[in-house]
Coordinates of N, CA and C in Angstrom, one line a residue:
E26 N 34.3 -3.6 128.9 CA 35.7 -4.9 128.8 C 36.4 -4.2 127.8
F27 N 36.1 -3.3 127.2 CA 37.3 -2.4 125.9 C 37.5 -1.0 126.8
D28 N 38.8 -0.4 126.1 CA 39.0 1.1 126.9 C 39.4 1.7 125.7
F29 N 38.6 2.9 125.3 CA 38.2 3.6 125.0 C 38.4 5.2 125.6
S30 N 39.4 5.7 124.8 CA 40.0 7.7 125.3 C 39.2 8.3 124.5
F31 N 38.9 9.3 124.7 CA 37.6 10.6 123.8 C 38.8 11.9 124.2
K32 N 38.3 12.3 123.2 CA 39.3 13.7 123.5 C 37.9 15.2 123.8
D33 N 38.7 15.7 125.1 CA 38.0 16.3 125.3 C 37.1 18.2 124.7
E34 N 37.9 18.0 123.6 CA 37.2 19.2 122.3 C 36.4 18.6 121.3
I35 N 35.9 19.3 120.6 CA 35.9 18.1 119.4 C 36.3 19.8 117.8
D36 N 36.4 18.6 118.2 CA 37.3 19.3 116.3 C 36.5 18.7 115.2
I37 N 36.1 20.2 114.5 CA 35.0 20.5 113.7 C 36.5 19.7 112.3
T38 N 37.4 19.5 112.1 CA 37.8 18.9 110.9 C 37.6 17.1 111.2
D39 N 37.9 17.0 111.4 CA 36.8 15.4 112.2 C 35.7 15.5 112.1
I40 N 34.9 16.3 112.3 CA 33.3 15.8 111.7 C 33.3 16.3 110.1
L41 N 34.5 16.9 110.1 CA 34.1 17.1 108.6 C 34.7 15.8 107.3
K42 N 35.9 15.4 108.1 CA 36.1 14.0 107.1 C 35.0 12.8 107.4
M43 N 35.0 12.6 108.8 CA 33.2 12.2 108.0 C 32.7 12.3 108.3
Q44 N 31.9 12.9 107.8 CA 31.1 13.1 106.8 C 31.1 13.6 105.1
N45 N 32.5 12.9 104.5 CA 33.2 13.2 103.9 C 33.3 14.2 102.7
F46 N 33.3 15.7 104.2 CA 33.5 17.1 103.5 C 33.9 17.6 102.5
K47 N 33.1 17.8 100.8 CA 34.3 18.5 100.4 C 33.5 19.1 99.6
P48 N 34.0 20.0 99.3 CA 34.4 21.2 97.8 C 33.4 20.4 96.6
S49 N 32.1 21.2 96.2 CA 31.7 20.9 94.0 C 32.7 21.4 93.6
V50 N 32.8 20.8 92.7 CA 34.0 21.1 91.6 C 32.6 21.8 90.6
D51 N 31.8 22.1 90.3 CA 31.1 22.6 89.4 C 31.4 24.1 89.3
G52 N 31.9 25.0 88.4 CA 31.5 26.3 88.1 C 33.2 26.2 87.9
D53 N 33.7 27.2 88.4 CA 35.1 28.3 88.0 C 36.3 27.6 89.4
L54 N 37.1 27.6 88.8 CA 38.0 26.5 89.0 C 38.5 28.2 90.3
L55 N 38.9 28.6 89.9 CA 39.7 30.1 90.4 C 38.4 29.8 91.8
E56 N 37.4 30.6 92.1 CA 36.2 30.5 92.7 C 36.3 29.2 93.6
K57 N 36.0 28.2 93.5 CA 35.9 27.5 94.0 C 37.1 27.2 95.1
L58 N 38.3 27.4 94.4 CA 39.3 27.0 95.6 C 40.2 27.9 96.7
I59 N 39.1 29.8 96.2 CA 38.8 30.6 97.4 C 38.0 30.5 97.8
D60 N 36.6 29.4 97.4 CA 35.8 28.7 98.5 C 36.1 28.5 99.7
Y61 N 37.2 26.8 99.3 CA 37.2 26.1 100.0 C 38.4 26.6 100.3
I62 N 39.3 27.2 100.2 CA 40.7 28.4 101.1 C 40.0 28.7 102.8
T63 N 38.6 29.6 101.8 CA 37.6 30.0 103.0 C 37.2 29.9 104.0
V64 N 36.5 28.7 103.4 CA 36.0 27.7 104.3 C 36.8 27.1 105.5
V65 N 38.1 26.2 104.8 CA 39.2 25.8 106.2 C 39.1 26.6 107.0
K66 N 40.2 27.8 106.6 CA 40.7 28.6 107.2 C 39.1 29.2 108.1
K67 N 38.4 29.4 107.7 CA 37.5 30.0 109.0 C 36.8 28.8 110.1
Y68 N 37.1 27.6 109.5 CA 36.4 26.1 110.5 C 37.9 25.8 111.2
S69 N 39.1 26.1 111.0 CA 39.7 25.2 111.1 C 40.5 25.7 111.5
T70 N 42.2 25.3 112.3 CA 43.2 25.9 112.5 C 44.0 26.2 112.1
V71 N 44.6 26.1 110.8 CA 45.0 25.9 109.3 C 45.6 27.5 108.6
K72 N 46.8 28.2 109.5 CA 47.5 29.2 109.5 C 48.0 29.6 108.3
C73 N 48.6 28.5 107.3 CA 48.8 28.6 105.8 C 48.5 27.8 105.1
F74 N 48.4 27.8 103.6 CA 47.4 27.1 103.1 C 49.3 27.0 101.8
I75 N 49.8 26.2 101.8 CA 50.3 25.8 100.5 C 49.9 25.5 99.3
L76 N 50.2 25.9 98.2 CA 49.5 25.5 96.9 C 50.9 24.9 95.6
T77 N 51.0 24.6 95.0 CA 51.7 24.0 93.9 C 51.3 24.5 92.4
N78 N 51.9 24.6 92.1 CA 52.2 25.7 90.5 C 51.3 25.9 90.2
I79 N 50.5 26.3 90.7 CA 49.7 27.5 90.8 C 49.7 28.1 89.7
H80 N 51.0 28.8 88.7 CA 50.5 29.4 87.8 C 50.4 28.9 86.4
N81 N 50.4 27.7 87.0 CA 50.1 26.6 85.4 C 48.8 26.4 85.6
Y82 N 47.4 26.8 86.0 CA 46.5 27.0 86.4 C 45.4 28.0 85.7
F83 N 46.4 29.4 86.1 CA 45.7 30.6 85.7 C 46.9 31.9 85.6
S84 N 45.7 32.1 84.6 CA 46.5 33.2 83.8 C 46.4 34.8 85.2
G85 N 47.6 35.2 83.9 CA 47.8 36.6 85.6 C 47.0 37.7 85.6
L86 N 45.8 37.6 84.7 CA 44.9 38.4 85.7 C 44.2 37.8 87.0
E87 N 44.0 36.6 86.8 CA 42.7 35.6 87.6 C 44.3 35.5 88.7
L88 N 45.4 35.3 88.9 CA 46.1 35.9 89.6 C 46.2 36.7 90.5
E89 N 46.0 37.4 89.8 CA 45.6 39.5 90.2 C 44.3 39.2 91.4
Q90 N 44.0 38.9 90.9 CA 42.1 38.3 91.8 C 42.3 37.5 92.8
F91 N 43.4 36.4 92.7 CA 43.2 35.4 93.7 C 44.1 36.1 94.6
Y92 N 45.1 36.8 94.8 CA 45.9 37.7 95.1 C 44.9 38.9 96.3
K93 N 44.2 39.2 95.4 CA 43.1 40.8 96.6 C 42.5 40.8 97.7
E94 N 42.0 38.7 96.9 CA 40.5 38.2 97.2 C 41.3 38.0 98.8
L95 N 42.5 37.8 98.6 CA 43.6 36.3 100.5 C 43.5 37.5 100.5
I96 N 44.1 38.8 99.8 CA 44.5 39.8 100.9 C 43.4 40.6 102.3
Y97 N 42.6 40.2 101.3 CA 41.5 41.1 102.2 C 40.6 40.1 103.0
K98 N 40.4 39.0 102.5 CA 40.0 37.8 103.2 C 41.6 37.3 104.9
N99 N 43.1 38.5 104.7 CA 43.8 38.0 105.5 C 44.0 36.4 105.9
I100 N 44.6 35.3 104.0 CA 44.8 34.9 104.4 C 46.6 34.2 103.6
T101 N 46.6 33.1 104.0 CA 48.8 33.5 104.3 C 48.3 32.4 103.5
V102 N 49.0 32.6 102.3 CA 49.7 31.5 101.2 C 51.3 31.1 100.7
L103 N 51.2 29.8 100.4 CA 52.7 30.0 100.1 C 52.6 29.0 98.6
L104 N 53.8 29.3 97.8 CA 53.7 29.0 96.4 C 54.9 28.4 96.0
I105 N 54.3 27.4 95.5 CA 55.8 26.3 95.3 C 55.7 26.3 94.0
E106 N 56.2 26.3 93.0 CA 56.7 26.5 91.7 C 57.7 25.6 91.2
N107 N 57.6 24.8 90.1 CA 58.2 23.9 90.1 C 59.7 24.8 88.7
Q108 N 59.2 26.1 88.2 CA 59.8 26.8 87.0 C 60.1 28.7 88.1
K109 N 60.9 29.0 87.3 CA 60.5 30.8 87.1 C 59.7 30.7 86.2
Y110 N 59.2 31.7 86.6 CA 57.8 32.7 85.7 C 58.7 34.1 85.6
F111 N 59.2 34.9 84.7 CA 59.3 35.9 84.2 C 57.4 37.5 84.7
E112 N 56.9 36.6 84.4 CA 56.3 37.3 85.0 C 56.1 38.0 86.9
T113 N 56.1 38.1 87.0 CA 56.0 39.3 88.6 C 54.5 39.6 89.3
F114 N 53.8 39.0 90.0 CA 52.9 40.1 90.3 C 53.2 41.5 91.7
Q115 N 52.6 41.7 92.1 CA 52.7 43.4 92.9 C 53.5 42.8 94.3
Y116 N 52.0 41.0 94.5 CA 51.9 40.3 95.3 C 52.7 39.4 95.4
E117 N 53.8 39.6 95.0 CA 54.5 38.1 95.0 C 55.8 38.8 95.1
K118 N 56.3 37.5 96.4 CA 57.9 37.8 97.0 C 58.5 36.6 96.3
T119 N 60.0 36.4 94.9 CA 60.0 35.2 94.3 C 61.1 34.4 95.5
I120 N 61.4 33.8 96.0 CA 62.6 33.0 96.3 C 63.3 31.4 96.0
I121 N 64.3 31.6 95.3 CA 64.5 30.6 94.6 C 65.8 29.8 95.6
V122 N 65.6 28.6 95.3 CA 66.2 27.3 96.1 C 66.6 26.7 95.0
D123 N 68.3 27.1 94.9 CA 68.9 26.0 93.9 C 69.3 24.9 95.1
E124 N 69.7 24.1 94.1 CA 70.3 22.7 93.9 C 71.0 22.0 94.7
D125 N 71.8 23.2 95.5 CA 72.1 22.8 97.3 C 71.6 23.9 97.8
L126 N 70.5 23.8 97.6 CA 70.5 24.6 98.8 C 70.3 26.0 98.9
C127 N 70.6 26.6 98.2 CA 71.1 28.4 98.4 C 69.6 29.0 97.9
E128 N 69.1 29.5 99.1 CA 68.7 30.6 98.1 C 68.3 32.2 98.0
I129 N 67.7 32.3 96.6 CA 68.4 33.3 96.1 C 66.9 34.2 95.6
V130 N 67.4 35.6 96.5 CA 65.2 36.8 96.5 C 66.2 37.5 95.3
D131 N 64.6 36.9 94.6 CA 64.1 37.6 93.0 C 64.0 38.6 93.0

């Protein structure tokens, strides 16, 4: 009586959405972020994670630990910040985009 369409492939992200899958927020925020990114990377097709204003939440030491963990797990991250931070870390490459959309490499 009704027309239905079906996907030939099973997508794990659809199953996770259906079950309202989300990480627990108890414990260390940085550990939870790394765990969440690791799980999503392992079970989905996400190639790059985009995070905003992460410098506002973590110390320099925590960011160094975060970067080392991401490099170890071969995870690509793009950080978008609302201001320039004077402390630049070994694993960061800074590009400033001004109001005219000109790129300034730092």
